[in-house]
PDB file of C-alpha atoms in Angstrom:
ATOM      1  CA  UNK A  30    -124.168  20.839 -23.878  1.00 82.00           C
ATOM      2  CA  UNK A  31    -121.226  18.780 -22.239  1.00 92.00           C
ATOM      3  CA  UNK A  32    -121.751  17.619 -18.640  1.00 97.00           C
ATOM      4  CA  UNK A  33    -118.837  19.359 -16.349  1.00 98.00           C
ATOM      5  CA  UNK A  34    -116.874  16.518 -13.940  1.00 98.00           C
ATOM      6  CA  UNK A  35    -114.813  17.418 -10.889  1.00 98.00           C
ATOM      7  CA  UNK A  36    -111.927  15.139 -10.721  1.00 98.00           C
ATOM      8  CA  UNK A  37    -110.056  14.962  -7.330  1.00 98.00           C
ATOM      9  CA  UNK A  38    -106.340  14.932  -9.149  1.00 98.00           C
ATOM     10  CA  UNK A  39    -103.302  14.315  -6.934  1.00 97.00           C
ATOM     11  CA  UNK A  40    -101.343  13.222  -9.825  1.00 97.00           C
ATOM     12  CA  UNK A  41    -101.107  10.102  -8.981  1.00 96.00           C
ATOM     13  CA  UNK A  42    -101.629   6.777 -10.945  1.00 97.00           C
ATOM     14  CA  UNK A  43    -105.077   6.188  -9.718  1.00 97.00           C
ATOM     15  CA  UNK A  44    -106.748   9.766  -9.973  1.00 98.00           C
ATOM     16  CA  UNK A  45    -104.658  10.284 -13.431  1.00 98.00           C
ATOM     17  CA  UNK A  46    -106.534   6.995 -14.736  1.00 98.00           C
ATOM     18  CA  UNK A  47    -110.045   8.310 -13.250  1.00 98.00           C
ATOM     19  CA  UNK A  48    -109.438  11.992 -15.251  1.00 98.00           C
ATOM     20  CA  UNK A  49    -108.846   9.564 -19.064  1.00 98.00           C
ATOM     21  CA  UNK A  50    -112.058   7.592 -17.760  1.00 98.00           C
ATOM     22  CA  UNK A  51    -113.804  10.920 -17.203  1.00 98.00           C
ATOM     23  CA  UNK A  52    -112.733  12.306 -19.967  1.00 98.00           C
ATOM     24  CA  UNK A  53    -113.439   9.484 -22.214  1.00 98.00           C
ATOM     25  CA  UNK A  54    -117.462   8.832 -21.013  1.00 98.00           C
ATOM     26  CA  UNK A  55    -117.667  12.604 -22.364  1.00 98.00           C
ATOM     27  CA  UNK A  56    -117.359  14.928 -19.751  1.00 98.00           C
ATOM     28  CA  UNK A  57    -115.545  18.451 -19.667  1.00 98.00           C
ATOM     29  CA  UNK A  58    -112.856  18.184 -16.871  1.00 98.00           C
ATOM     30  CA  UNK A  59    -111.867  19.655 -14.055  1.00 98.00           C
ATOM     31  CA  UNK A  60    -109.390  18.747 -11.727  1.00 98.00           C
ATOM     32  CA  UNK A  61    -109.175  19.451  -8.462  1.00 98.00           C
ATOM     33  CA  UNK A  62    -105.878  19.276  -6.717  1.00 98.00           C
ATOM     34  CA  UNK A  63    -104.988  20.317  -3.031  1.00 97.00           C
ATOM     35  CA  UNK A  64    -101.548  21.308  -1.048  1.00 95.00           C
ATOM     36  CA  UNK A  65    -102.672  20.141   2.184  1.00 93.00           C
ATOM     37  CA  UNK A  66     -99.425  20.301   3.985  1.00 88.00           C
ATOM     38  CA  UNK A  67     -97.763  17.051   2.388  1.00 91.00           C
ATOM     39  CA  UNK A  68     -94.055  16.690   3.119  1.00 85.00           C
ATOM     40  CA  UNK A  69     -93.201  16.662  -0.487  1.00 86.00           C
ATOM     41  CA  UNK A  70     -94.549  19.042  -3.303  1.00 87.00           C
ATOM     42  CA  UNK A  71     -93.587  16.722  -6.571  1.00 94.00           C
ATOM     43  CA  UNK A  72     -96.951  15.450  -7.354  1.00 93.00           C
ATOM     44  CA  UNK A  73     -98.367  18.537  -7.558  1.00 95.00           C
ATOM     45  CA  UNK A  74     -95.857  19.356 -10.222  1.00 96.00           C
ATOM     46  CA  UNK A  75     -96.866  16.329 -11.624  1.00 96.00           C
ATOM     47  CA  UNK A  76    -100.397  17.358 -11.509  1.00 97.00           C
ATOM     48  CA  UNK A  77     -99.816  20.433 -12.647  1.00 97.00           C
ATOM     49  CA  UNK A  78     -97.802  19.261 -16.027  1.00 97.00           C
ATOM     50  CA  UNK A  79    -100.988  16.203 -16.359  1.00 98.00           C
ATOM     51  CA  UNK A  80    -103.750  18.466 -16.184  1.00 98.00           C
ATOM     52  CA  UNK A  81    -101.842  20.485 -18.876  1.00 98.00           C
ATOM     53  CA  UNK A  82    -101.197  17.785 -21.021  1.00 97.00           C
ATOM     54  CA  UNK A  83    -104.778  16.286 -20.894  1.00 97.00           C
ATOM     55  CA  UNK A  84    -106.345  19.327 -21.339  1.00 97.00           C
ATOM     56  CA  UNK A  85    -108.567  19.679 -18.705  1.00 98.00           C
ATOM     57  CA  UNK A  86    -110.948  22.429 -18.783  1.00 98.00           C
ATOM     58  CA  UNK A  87    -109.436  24.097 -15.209  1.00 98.00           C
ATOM     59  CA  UNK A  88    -107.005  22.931 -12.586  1.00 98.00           C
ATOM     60  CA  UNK A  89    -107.280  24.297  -9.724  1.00 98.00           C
ATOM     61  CA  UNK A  90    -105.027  24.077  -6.443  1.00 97.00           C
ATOM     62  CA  UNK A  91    -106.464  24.701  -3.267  1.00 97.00           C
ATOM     63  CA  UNK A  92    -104.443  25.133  -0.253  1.00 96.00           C
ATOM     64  CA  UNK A  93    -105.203  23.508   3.483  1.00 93.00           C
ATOM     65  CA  UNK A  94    -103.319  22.744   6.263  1.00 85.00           C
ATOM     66  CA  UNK A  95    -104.382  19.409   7.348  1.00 83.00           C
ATOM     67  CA  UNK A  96    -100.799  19.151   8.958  1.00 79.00           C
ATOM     68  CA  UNK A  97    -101.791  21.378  11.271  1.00 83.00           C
ATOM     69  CA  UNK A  98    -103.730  18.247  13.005  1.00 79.00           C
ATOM     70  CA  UNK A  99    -100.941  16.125  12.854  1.00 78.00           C
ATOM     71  CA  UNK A 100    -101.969  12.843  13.786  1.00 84.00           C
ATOM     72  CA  UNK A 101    -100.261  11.305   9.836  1.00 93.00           C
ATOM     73  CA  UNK A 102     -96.688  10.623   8.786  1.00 92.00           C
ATOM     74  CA  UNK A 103     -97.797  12.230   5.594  1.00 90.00           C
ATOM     75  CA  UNK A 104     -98.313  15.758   7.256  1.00 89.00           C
ATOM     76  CA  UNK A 105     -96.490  15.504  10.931  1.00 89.00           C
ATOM     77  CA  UNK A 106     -92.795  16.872  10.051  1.00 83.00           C
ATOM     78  CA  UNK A 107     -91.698  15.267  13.157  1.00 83.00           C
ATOM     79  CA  UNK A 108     -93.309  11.406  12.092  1.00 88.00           C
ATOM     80  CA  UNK A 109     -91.310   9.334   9.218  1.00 91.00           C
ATOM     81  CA  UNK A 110     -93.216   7.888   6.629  1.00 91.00           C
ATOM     82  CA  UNK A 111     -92.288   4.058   6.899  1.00 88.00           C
ATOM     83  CA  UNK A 112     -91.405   1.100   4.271  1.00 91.00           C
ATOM     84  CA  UNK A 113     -94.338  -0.722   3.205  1.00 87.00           C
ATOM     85  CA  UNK A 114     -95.185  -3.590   5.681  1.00 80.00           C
ATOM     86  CA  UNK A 115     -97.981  -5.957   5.858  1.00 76.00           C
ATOM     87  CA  UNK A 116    -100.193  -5.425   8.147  1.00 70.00           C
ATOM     88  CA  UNK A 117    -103.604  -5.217  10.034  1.00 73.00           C
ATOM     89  CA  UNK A 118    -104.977  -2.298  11.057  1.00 81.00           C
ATOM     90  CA  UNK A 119    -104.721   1.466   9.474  1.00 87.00           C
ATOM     91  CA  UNK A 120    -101.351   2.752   8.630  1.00 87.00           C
ATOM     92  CA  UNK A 121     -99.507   5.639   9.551  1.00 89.00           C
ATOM     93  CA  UNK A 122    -100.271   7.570   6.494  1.00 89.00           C
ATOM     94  CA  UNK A 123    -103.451   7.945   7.119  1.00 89.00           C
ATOM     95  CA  UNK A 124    -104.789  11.265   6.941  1.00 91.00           C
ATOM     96  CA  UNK A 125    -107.749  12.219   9.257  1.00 91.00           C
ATOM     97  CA  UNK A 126    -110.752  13.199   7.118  1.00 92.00           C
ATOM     98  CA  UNK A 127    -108.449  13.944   3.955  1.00 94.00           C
ATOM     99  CA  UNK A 128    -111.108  12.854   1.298  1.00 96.00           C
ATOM    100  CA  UNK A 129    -113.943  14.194   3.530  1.00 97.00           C
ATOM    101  CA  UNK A 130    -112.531  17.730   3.450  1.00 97.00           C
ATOM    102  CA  UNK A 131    -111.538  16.689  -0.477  1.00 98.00           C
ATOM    103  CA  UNK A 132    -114.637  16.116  -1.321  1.00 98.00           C
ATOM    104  CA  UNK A 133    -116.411  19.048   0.255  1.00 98.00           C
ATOM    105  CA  UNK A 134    -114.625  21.436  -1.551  1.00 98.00           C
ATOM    106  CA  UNK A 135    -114.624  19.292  -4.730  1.00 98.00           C
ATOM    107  CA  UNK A 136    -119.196  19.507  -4.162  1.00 98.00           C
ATOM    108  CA  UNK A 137    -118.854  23.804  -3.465  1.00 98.00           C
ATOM    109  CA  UNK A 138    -116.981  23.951  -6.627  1.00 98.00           C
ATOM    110  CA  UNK A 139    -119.465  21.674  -8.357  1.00 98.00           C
ATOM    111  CA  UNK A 140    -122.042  23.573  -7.060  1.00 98.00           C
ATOM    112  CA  UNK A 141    -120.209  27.024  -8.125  1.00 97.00           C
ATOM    113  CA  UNK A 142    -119.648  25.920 -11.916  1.00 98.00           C
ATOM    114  CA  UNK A 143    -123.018  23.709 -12.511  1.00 97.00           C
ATOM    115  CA  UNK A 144    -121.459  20.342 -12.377  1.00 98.00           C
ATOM    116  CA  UNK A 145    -123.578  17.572 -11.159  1.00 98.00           C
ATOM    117  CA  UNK A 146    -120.575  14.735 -10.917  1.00 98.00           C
ATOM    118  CA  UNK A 147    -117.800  14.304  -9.115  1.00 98.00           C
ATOM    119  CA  UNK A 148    -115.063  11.581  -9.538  1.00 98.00           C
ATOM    120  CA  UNK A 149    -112.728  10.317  -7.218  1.00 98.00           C
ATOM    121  CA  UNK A 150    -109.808   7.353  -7.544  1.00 97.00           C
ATOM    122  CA  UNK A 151    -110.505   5.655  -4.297  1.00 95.00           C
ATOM    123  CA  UNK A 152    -109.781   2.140  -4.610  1.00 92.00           C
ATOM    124  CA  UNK A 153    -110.967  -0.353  -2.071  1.00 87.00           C
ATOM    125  CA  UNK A 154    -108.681  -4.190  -3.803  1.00 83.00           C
ATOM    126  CA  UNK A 155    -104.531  -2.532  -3.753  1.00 70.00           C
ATOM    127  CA  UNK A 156    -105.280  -0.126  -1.229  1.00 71.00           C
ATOM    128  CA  UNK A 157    -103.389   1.091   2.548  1.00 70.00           C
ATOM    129  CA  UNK A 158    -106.775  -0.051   4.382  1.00 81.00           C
ATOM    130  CA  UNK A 159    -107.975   4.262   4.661  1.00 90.00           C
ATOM    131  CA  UNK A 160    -111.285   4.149   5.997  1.00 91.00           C
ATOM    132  CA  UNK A 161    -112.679   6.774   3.706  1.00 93.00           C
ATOM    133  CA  UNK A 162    -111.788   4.914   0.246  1.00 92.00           C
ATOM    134  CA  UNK A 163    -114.505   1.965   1.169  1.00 93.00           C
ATOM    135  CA  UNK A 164    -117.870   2.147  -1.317  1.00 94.00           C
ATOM    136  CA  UNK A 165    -119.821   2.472   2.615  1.00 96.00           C
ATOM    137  CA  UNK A 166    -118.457   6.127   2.964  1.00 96.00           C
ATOM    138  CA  UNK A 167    -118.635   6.987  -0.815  1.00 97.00           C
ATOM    139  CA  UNK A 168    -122.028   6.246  -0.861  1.00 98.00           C
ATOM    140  CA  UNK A 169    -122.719   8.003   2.409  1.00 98.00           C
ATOM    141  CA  UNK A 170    -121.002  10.945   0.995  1.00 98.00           C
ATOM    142  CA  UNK A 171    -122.808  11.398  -1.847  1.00 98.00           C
ATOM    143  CA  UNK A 172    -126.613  11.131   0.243  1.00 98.00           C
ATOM    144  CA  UNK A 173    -125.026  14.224   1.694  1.00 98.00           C
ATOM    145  CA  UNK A 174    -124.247  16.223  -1.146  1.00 98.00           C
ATOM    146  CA  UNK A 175    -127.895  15.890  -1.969  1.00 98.00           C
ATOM    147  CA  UNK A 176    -128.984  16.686   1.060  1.00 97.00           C
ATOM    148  CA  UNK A 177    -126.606  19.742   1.465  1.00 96.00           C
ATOM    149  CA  UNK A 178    -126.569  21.996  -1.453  1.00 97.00           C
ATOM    150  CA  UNK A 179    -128.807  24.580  -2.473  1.00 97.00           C
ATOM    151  CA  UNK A 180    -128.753  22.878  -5.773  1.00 96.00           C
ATOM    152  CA  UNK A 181    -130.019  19.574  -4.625  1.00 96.00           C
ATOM    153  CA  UNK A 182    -133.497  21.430  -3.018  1.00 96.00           C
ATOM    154  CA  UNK A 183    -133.912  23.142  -6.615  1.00 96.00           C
ATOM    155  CA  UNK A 184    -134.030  19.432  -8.079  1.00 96.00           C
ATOM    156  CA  UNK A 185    -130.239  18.400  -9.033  1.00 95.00           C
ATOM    157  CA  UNK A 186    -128.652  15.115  -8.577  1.00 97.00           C
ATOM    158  CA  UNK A 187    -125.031  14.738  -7.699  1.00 98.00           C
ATOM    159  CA  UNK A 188    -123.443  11.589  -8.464  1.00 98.00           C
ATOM    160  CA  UNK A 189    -119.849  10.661  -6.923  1.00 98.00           C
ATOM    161  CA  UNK A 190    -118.090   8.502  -9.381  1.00 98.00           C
ATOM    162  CA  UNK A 191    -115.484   5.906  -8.266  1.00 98.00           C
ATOM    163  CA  UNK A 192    -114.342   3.506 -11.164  1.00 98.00           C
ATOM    164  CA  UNK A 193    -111.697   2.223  -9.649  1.00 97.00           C
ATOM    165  CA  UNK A 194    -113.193   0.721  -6.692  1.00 96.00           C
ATOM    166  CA  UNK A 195    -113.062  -2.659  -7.166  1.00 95.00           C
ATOM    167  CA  UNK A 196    -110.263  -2.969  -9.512  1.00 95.00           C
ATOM    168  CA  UNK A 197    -106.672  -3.880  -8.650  1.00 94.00           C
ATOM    169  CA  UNK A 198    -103.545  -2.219  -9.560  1.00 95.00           C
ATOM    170  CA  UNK A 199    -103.329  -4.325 -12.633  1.00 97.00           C
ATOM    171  CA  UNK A 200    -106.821  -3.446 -13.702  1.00 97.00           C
ATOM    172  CA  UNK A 201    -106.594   0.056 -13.109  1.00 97.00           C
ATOM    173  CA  UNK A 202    -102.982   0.167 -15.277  1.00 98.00           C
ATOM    174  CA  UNK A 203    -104.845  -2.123 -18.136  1.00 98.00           C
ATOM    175  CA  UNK A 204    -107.208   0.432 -18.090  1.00 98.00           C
ATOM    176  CA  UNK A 205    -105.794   3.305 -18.349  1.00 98.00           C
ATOM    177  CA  UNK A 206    -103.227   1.960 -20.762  1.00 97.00           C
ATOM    178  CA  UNK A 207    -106.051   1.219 -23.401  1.00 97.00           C
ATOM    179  CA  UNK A 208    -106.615   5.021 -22.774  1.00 98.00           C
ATOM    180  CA  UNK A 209    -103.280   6.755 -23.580  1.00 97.00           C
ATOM    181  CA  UNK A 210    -102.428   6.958 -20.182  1.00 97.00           C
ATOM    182  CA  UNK A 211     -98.553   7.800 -19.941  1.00 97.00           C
ATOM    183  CA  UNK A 212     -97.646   6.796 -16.632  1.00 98.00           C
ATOM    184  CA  UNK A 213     -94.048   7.964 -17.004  1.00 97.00           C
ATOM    185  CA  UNK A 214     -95.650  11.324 -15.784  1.00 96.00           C
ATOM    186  CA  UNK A 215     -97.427  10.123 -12.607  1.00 98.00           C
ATOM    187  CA  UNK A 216     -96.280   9.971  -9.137  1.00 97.00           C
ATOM    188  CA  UNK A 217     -97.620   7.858  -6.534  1.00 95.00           C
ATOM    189  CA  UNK A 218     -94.762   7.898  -3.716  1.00 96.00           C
ATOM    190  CA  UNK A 219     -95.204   9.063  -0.328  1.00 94.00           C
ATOM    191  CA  UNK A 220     -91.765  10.031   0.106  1.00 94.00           C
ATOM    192  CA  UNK A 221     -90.792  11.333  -3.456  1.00 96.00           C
ATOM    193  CA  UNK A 222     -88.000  13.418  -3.407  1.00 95.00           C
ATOM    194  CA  UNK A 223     -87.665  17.482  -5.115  1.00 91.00           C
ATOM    195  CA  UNK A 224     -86.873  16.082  -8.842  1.00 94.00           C
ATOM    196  CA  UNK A 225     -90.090  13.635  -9.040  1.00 94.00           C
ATOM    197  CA  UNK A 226     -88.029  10.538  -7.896  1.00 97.00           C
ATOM    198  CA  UNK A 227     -89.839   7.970  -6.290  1.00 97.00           C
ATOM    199  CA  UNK A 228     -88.500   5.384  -3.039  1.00 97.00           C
ATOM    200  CA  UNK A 229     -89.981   1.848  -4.024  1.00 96.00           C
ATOM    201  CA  UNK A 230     -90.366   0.775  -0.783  1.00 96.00           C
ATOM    202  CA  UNK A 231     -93.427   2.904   0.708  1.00 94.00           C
ATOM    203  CA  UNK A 232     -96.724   1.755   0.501  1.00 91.00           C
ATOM    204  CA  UNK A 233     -97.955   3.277  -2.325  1.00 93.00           C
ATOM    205  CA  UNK A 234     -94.887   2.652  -3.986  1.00 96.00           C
ATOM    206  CA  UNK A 235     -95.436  -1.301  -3.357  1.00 94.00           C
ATOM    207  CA  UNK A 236     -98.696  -1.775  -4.895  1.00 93.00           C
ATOM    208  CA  UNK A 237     -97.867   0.532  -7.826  1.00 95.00           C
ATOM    209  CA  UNK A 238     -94.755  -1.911  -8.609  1.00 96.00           C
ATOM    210  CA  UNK A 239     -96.457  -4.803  -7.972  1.00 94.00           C
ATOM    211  CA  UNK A 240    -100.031  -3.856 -10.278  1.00 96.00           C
ATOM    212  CA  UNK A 241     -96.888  -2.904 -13.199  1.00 97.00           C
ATOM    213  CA  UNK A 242     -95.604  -6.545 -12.521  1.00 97.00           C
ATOM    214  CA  UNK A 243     -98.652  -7.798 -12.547  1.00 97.00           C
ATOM    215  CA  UNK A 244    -100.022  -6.128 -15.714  1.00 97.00           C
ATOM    216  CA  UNK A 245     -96.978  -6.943 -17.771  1.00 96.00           C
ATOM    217  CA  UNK A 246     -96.035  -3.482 -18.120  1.00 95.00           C
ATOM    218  CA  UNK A 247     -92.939  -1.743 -18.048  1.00 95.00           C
ATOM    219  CA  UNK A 248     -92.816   0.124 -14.838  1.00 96.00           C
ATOM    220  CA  UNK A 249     -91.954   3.800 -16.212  1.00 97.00           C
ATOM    221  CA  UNK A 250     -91.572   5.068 -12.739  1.00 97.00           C
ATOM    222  CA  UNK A 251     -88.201   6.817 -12.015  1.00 96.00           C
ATOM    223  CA  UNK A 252     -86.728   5.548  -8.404  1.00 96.00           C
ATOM    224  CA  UNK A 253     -83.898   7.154  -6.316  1.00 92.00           C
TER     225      UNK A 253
END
């Protein structure tokens, strides 16, 4: 019988490369995506049409209102999500206990469907710095999950699954490249506008260009 995954999909380049890794270790897919209040609703279109197109097993959309907290430029209508800058410390798109809350739901609906992994794209190398992408906090995470389900005390295991922790940009495109990925479909950008167009110049936009460059790969990304 094939094992069931839980992906955590945003439709992004990193999550969309953890679903074709997923998928190709042999495990019947589902992907997990969540309108939490984001200022901009193109990736999950993008989601939507990638889930299709891979043929997940069931895509799912939850809806949250993280924004509700403020405290990100992500959520917060009345914060603007800035150009990419170096710098130390956490940035401004940070969202307060995003992949916590992610990740909770993504173990109930393990739990619900008899799915004993759960993968996530966190990436710890090209990253913004978010305190809950680190391996620390994955790990830490999973202990939970097998302390806090019903399943775990009759004897199951959850594993949480993050491949693309300790690659780069330009490993995770390699990647996902061997595996069909079309990244002409995926959309990283923080500030994305209604038709799927991306900035450039945000964070996420940065190290997506710059793990293309890097790579030797066409950037298929479409920029207003």
């Amino acid at each position: 019988m094939q094992k069931k995954a839980i992906i955590l999909f945003s439709g992004g380049l990193d999550s969309t490369t953890c679903l074709a890794i997923a998928k190709s270790e042999g495990y019947a897919c589902y992907a997990l995506s969540f309108d939490y209040g984001q200022k901009h609703r193109s990736e999950l279109q993008a989601a939507k049409e990638i889930a299709l197109d891979m043929e997940v097993k069931e895509h799912k959309v939850v809806t949250l209102q993280l924004g509700t907290l403020t405290g990100s430029s992500l959520t917060d209508q009345d914060s603007i999500i800035p150009d990419y800058t170096k710098q130390d410390g956490i940035p401004t798109t940070y969202v307060p206990a995003r992949n916590t809350v992610f990740l909770s739901i993504a173990l109930g609906w393990a739990e619900v469907i008899g799915a004993f992994d759960i993968f996530i794209g966190a990436n710890d190398v090209d990253y913004s710095g978010y305190p809950d992408c680190r391996p620390e906090y994955l790990t830490a995470f999973e202990k939970m999950a097998n302390l806090a389900t019903k399943a775990a005390l009759d004897g199951a295991k959850y594993t949480l699954h993050a491949p693309l922790i300790r690659l780069t940009k330009r490993e995770i495109i390699e990647r996902g490249s061997q595996l069909g990925v079309d990244y002409s479909k995926t959309l990283s950008c923080y500030r994305a506008d209604a038709t799927g167009r991306a900035c450039g110049t945000c964070d996420s936009c940065t190290y997506r260009k710059k793990g293309f460059k890097e790579a030797g790969v066409l950037d298929p990304t479409r920029y207003f």
